[in-house]
Short mmCIF file of C-alpha atoms and ligand atoms in Angstrom, two decimals:
data_model
loop_
_atom_site.label_atom_id
_atom_site.label_comp_id
_atom_site.label_asym_id
_atom_site.label_seq_id
_atom_site.Cartn_x
_atom_site.Cartn_y
_atom_site.Cartn_z
CA MET A 39 52.32 -29.56 3.85
CA MET A 40 53.55 -26.02 3.61
CA ASN A 41 50.40 -24.63 3.63
CA GLU A 42 48.88 -22.17 5.60
CA PRO A 43 46.15 -23.50 7.98
CA GLN A 44 42.43 -23.21 6.57
CA PHE A 45 39.21 -22.73 7.85
CA ILE A 46 36.63 -24.89 5.98
CA THR A 47 32.86 -24.74 6.86
CA ILE A 48 30.36 -27.43 5.74
CA GLU A 49 27.12 -26.08 5.45
CA GLY A 50 23.05 -26.78 4.39
CA ILE A 51 19.85 -27.91 5.75
CA GLU A 52 19.24 -30.79 8.35
CA GLY A 53 19.96 -34.53 7.16
CA VAL A 54 21.62 -33.07 4.07
CA GLY A 55 24.78 -35.06 5.58
CA LYS A 56 27.01 -32.33 6.87
CA SER A 57 28.20 -34.34 10.39
CA THR A 58 29.03 -37.52 7.45
CA GLN A 59 30.91 -35.48 5.11
CA CYS A 60 32.72 -33.36 7.92
CA ALA A 61 34.20 -36.10 9.85
CA LEU A 62 35.11 -38.16 6.08
CA LEU A 63 37.00 -34.43 5.14
CA ALA A 64 38.79 -34.41 8.12
CA LYS A 65 39.64 -38.11 8.26
CA ALA A 66 40.95 -38.09 4.29
CA LEU A 67 42.81 -34.66 4.74
CA ASN A 68 44.59 -36.77 7.83
CA GLN A 69 45.47 -39.27 6.06
CA ASN A 70 46.05 -38.52 2.64
CA TYR A 71 47.81 -35.02 3.56
CA ALA A 72 49.05 -35.34 6.98
CA VAL A 73 47.12 -32.07 7.86
CA GLU A 74 46.30 -31.61 11.63
CA ILE A 75 42.93 -31.08 12.03
CA GLU A 76 40.29 -29.76 14.75
CA LEU A 77 37.05 -30.92 14.11
CA THR A 78 34.46 -28.73 15.68
CA ARG A 79 30.61 -27.75 14.95
CA GLU A 80 28.08 -24.74 16.00
CA PRO A 81 26.38 -23.79 17.79
CA GLY A 82 28.46 -25.85 20.33
CA GLY A 83 32.66 -26.38 20.20
CA THR A 84 32.98 -25.57 24.07
CA LYS A 85 31.70 -26.18 26.93
CA LEU A 86 29.64 -23.28 27.03
CA GLY A 87 28.82 -23.80 23.59
CA GLU A 88 27.35 -27.13 23.94
CA ALA A 89 25.46 -25.70 26.50
CA ILE A 90 24.04 -23.54 24.23
CA ARG A 91 23.49 -26.11 21.82
CA SER A 92 21.25 -27.77 24.11
CA ILE A 93 19.02 -24.83 24.79
CA VAL A 94 18.83 -24.17 21.19
CA LEU A 95 17.92 -27.46 20.05
CA ASP A 96 15.52 -28.26 23.18
CA PRO A 97 12.05 -29.00 21.22
CA ASP A 98 10.82 -28.33 24.94
CA LEU A 99 11.56 -24.60 24.53
CA PRO A 100 9.24 -23.90 21.14
CA SER A 101 8.95 -20.22 22.21
CA MET A 102 11.81 -18.54 21.87
CA THR A 103 12.23 -15.04 20.66
CA GLY A 104 13.82 -15.18 17.13
CA HIS A 105 16.70 -12.74 18.51
CA ALA A 106 16.75 -14.31 21.63
CA GLU A 107 17.84 -17.31 19.27
CA LEU A 108 20.10 -14.92 17.06
CA LEU A 109 22.11 -14.01 20.59
CA LEU A 110 22.56 -17.52 21.58
CA MET A 111 24.00 -18.48 18.45
CA PHE A 112 26.20 -15.69 18.24
CA ALA A 113 27.32 -16.42 21.88
CA ALA A 114 28.27 -19.80 21.54
CA ARG A 115 30.37 -18.66 18.21
CA ALA A 116 31.94 -16.14 20.24
CA GLU A 117 33.29 -18.76 22.44
CA HIS A 118 33.69 -20.97 19.95
CA LEU A 119 36.37 -18.46 18.33
CA SER A 120 38.52 -17.61 21.12
CA LYS A 121 38.66 -20.51 22.63
CA VAL A 122 38.91 -22.93 19.39
CA ILE A 123 38.93 -22.21 16.33
CA ARG A 124 41.59 -19.00 16.68
CA PRO A 125 44.15 -20.93 18.81
CA ALA A 126 43.57 -24.19 16.63
CA LEU A 127 44.29 -22.04 13.33
CA SER A 128 47.41 -20.10 15.07
CA LYS A 129 48.65 -23.50 16.25
CA GLY A 130 48.83 -24.65 11.91
CA ARG A 131 45.88 -26.70 12.71
CA TRP A 132 42.94 -26.99 9.58
CA VAL A 133 39.39 -26.19 11.21
CA ILE A 134 36.70 -27.80 10.00
CA CYS A 135 33.41 -26.59 11.27
CA ASP A 136 30.07 -28.14 10.71
CA ARG A 137 28.11 -25.00 9.97
CA PHE A 138 29.13 -21.87 10.74
CA THR A 139 27.41 -18.03 10.31
CA ASP A 140 26.05 -19.04 7.16
CA ALA A 141 23.79 -20.84 9.01
CA THR A 142 22.73 -17.82 10.81
CA TYR A 143 21.96 -16.10 7.76
CA ALA A 144 20.03 -19.28 6.59
CA TYR A 145 18.10 -20.28 9.57
CA GLN A 146 17.68 -16.89 11.45
CA GLY A 147 17.83 -14.53 8.55
CA GLY A 148 15.92 -16.84 6.26
CA GLY A 149 13.89 -19.44 8.16
CA ARG A 150 12.84 -16.85 11.24
CA GLU A 151 12.63 -13.93 8.71
CA LEU A 152 14.65 -11.76 10.87
CA ASP A 153 16.29 -8.70 10.17
CA ASN A 154 19.83 -9.06 7.81
CA ALA A 155 21.33 -6.32 9.53
CA ALA A 156 21.35 -7.13 12.86
CA ILE A 157 22.98 -10.63 11.81
CA VAL A 158 25.77 -8.58 9.96
CA LEU A 159 26.65 -6.43 12.79
CA LEU A 160 26.86 -9.33 15.49
CA GLU A 161 29.21 -11.26 12.55
CA LYS A 162 31.26 -8.11 12.43
CA LEU A 163 31.45 -7.74 16.13
CA VAL A 164 32.32 -11.43 16.95
CA GLN A 165 34.28 -12.40 14.18
CA SER A 166 36.27 -9.14 13.77
CA GLY A 167 37.14 -10.07 9.97
CA LEU A 168 37.51 -14.09 9.98
CA THR A 169 35.29 -16.08 7.75
CA PRO A 170 36.18 -19.13 6.61
CA GLU A 171 38.58 -19.84 3.53
CA LEU A 172 35.96 -22.05 2.01
CA THR A 173 32.35 -23.05 2.57
CA ILE A 174 30.85 -26.46 0.87
CA LEU A 175 26.97 -25.93 0.81
CA LEU A 176 25.51 -29.22 0.49
CA ASP A 177 22.22 -28.77 -0.95
CA ILE A 178 19.35 -31.24 -1.26
CA ASP A 179 15.37 -31.47 -1.95
CA VAL A 180 13.77 -30.80 1.58
CA GLU A 181 11.76 -33.64 1.13
CA VAL A 182 14.81 -35.83 0.87
CA ALA A 183 16.11 -34.15 3.84
CA LEU A 184 13.20 -34.57 5.73
CA ARG A 185 13.16 -38.29 5.00
CA ARG A 186 16.53 -39.01 6.08
CA LEU A 187 15.67 -37.40 9.48
CA MET A 188 12.74 -39.65 9.75
CA MET A 189 15.05 -42.37 9.26
CA ARG A 190 17.62 -41.25 11.94
CA GLY A 191 14.87 -40.93 14.61
CA THR A 192 14.56 -38.00 17.33
CA THR A 193 13.43 -34.84 16.51
CA ASP A 194 14.72 -31.39 17.90
CA ARG A 195 13.51 -27.76 18.09
CA PHE A 196 14.30 -27.02 14.53
CA GLU A 197 13.96 -30.41 12.70
CA GLY A 198 10.23 -30.33 14.06
CA GLU A 199 9.46 -26.80 11.96
CA GLN A 200 7.05 -26.95 8.83
CA ARG A 201 8.49 -27.57 5.73
CA GLY A 202 7.94 -24.01 4.72
CA PHE A 203 10.96 -23.14 7.22
CA PHE A 204 13.48 -25.47 5.42
CA GLU A 205 12.43 -24.41 1.91
CA ARG A 206 13.01 -20.59 3.02
CA VAL A 207 16.56 -21.92 5.30
CA ARG A 208 17.65 -23.83 1.04
CA ALA A 209 16.73 -20.91 -0.75
CA SER A 210 18.56 -18.52 1.89
CA TYR A 211 21.66 -20.68 1.83
CA LEU A 212 21.65 -20.44 -2.13
CA ASN A 213 21.03 -16.95 -2.18
CA LEU A 214 23.96 -16.59 -0.07
CA ALA A 215 26.35 -19.14 -2.61
CA GLU A 216 25.16 -16.64 -5.18
CA ASN A 217 26.71 -13.80 -3.16
CA HIS A 218 30.14 -15.54 -1.76
CA PRO A 219 31.15 -17.35 -5.37
CA ASN A 220 34.75 -17.08 -4.32
CA ARG A 221 33.92 -19.03 -0.95
CA ILE A 222 31.23 -20.95 -1.39
CA VAL A 223 30.69 -23.96 -3.18
CA VAL A 224 27.52 -25.42 -3.92
CA ILE A 225 27.41 -29.23 -4.05
CA ASP A 226 24.58 -31.82 -5.03
CA GLY A 227 23.74 -33.51 -1.39
CA SER A 228 21.69 -36.21 -2.82
CA PRO A 229 24.32 -39.23 -3.89
CA LYS A 230 25.87 -41.95 -2.07
CA GLU A 231 28.01 -40.59 0.76
CA GLY A 232 31.03 -41.77 -0.82
CA VAL A 233 30.36 -39.97 -4.04
CA VAL A 234 29.52 -36.43 -2.43
CA HIS A 235 33.03 -36.75 0.01
CA GLU A 236 34.97 -36.98 -3.74
CA SER A 237 33.08 -34.10 -4.78
CA ILE A 238 34.05 -32.03 -1.60
CA LEU A 239 37.47 -33.34 -1.64
CA SER A 240 38.31 -32.48 -5.27
CA VAL A 241 36.95 -29.17 -4.37
CA VAL A 242 38.94 -28.83 -1.45
CA ARG A 243 41.90 -29.90 -3.30
CA GLU A 244 41.45 -27.21 -6.26
CA ARG A 245 41.18 -24.40 -3.71
CA LEU A 246 42.95 -24.95 -0.85
CA PHE A 247 46.53 -27.06 -2.19
N1 ATP B 101 24.82 -39.13 1.19
C1 ATP B 101 24.12 -39.77 1.90
N2 ATP B 101 22.73 -40.64 1.53
C2 ATP B 101 22.18 -41.01 2.45
N3 ATP B 101 21.91 -40.63 3.33
C3 ATP B 101 22.81 -40.28 3.94
C4 ATP B 101 23.89 -39.50 2.87
N4 ATP B 101 24.69 -38.92 4.10
C5 ATP B 101 24.08 -38.74 5.45
N5 ATP B 101 23.39 -40.23 5.43
C6 ATP B 101 22.15 -40.32 6.67
O1 ATP B 101 21.34 -39.29 6.75
C7 ATP B 101 21.15 -38.95 7.83
C8 ATP B 101 21.53 -37.55 7.86
O2 ATP B 101 22.68 -37.27 8.20
P1 ATP B 101 24.13 -36.03 8.59
O3 ATP B 101 23.88 -36.26 10.57
O4 ATP B 101 25.53 -36.23 8.20
O5 ATP B 101 22.91 -34.55 7.85
P2 ATP B 101 23.58 -33.35 9.08
O6 ATP B 101 23.51 -32.12 8.04
O7 ATP B 101 24.63 -33.57 9.98
O8 ATP B 101 22.17 -33.17 9.72
P3 ATP B 101 21.79 -32.34 10.90
O9 ATP B 101 21.83 -30.61 10.36
O10 ATP B 101 20.70 -32.92 11.19
O11 ATP B 101 22.88 -32.45 11.69
C9 ATP B 101 22.11 -40.11 8.58
O12 ATP B 101 21.36 -41.14 9.35
C10 ATP B 101 23.05 -40.27 7.52
O13 ATP B 101 23.93 -41.67 7.87
MG1 MG B 102 24.96 -33.36 11.40
#
């Protein structure tokens, strides 16, 4: 392929199917378009990032302050950008990332109701202008997502939140999509996996090839 390496993120509330769809998209792009893919996730993607992930998701640490959580997310992101995302793009690999900065706006901004200005500041500091080319926002009814999580078992620190928290997160995500219509495409996450995958693939084909 002659295309520039692309940075794609997949976002949405817990249980909407992000990890499932990231894996399907990575496989399809690699097999059908011979694109080299770096499949990664946030928080995480590096050794330090995964250690931070286990801290921020630990259900035994429920009393972390909002700012502590926010700074940990950006600490993981700084590491991820410099050790994984930027190097992959510069080698011509496409990056598919399971959650990125939109999740910070949605969870720490919307869910935890932290000041957006702090997130804007940290985004500028850590990303120096690097943003995804395309973001797929998988959207689903909170009730349906929570049911999927119950079927999956185990609960992390975010999944232990009340329904109102997830409603705020979902509303923030939809608000982000309205504010960034050229980057964020909302896709219904409620149909079967294969149907959602086809919708994502057609957006990627249309936008990036
Ligand atoms: N389209 C779908 N229809 C029904 N079930 C699905 C669908 N997509 C994924 N699932 C199932 O729902 C659960 C959540 O999916 P997945 O782990 O991909 O979501 P996620 O958005 O990555 O969640 P988290 O934010 O917690 O990481 C899994 O058990 C998965 O097999
Ligand atoms: Mg996941």
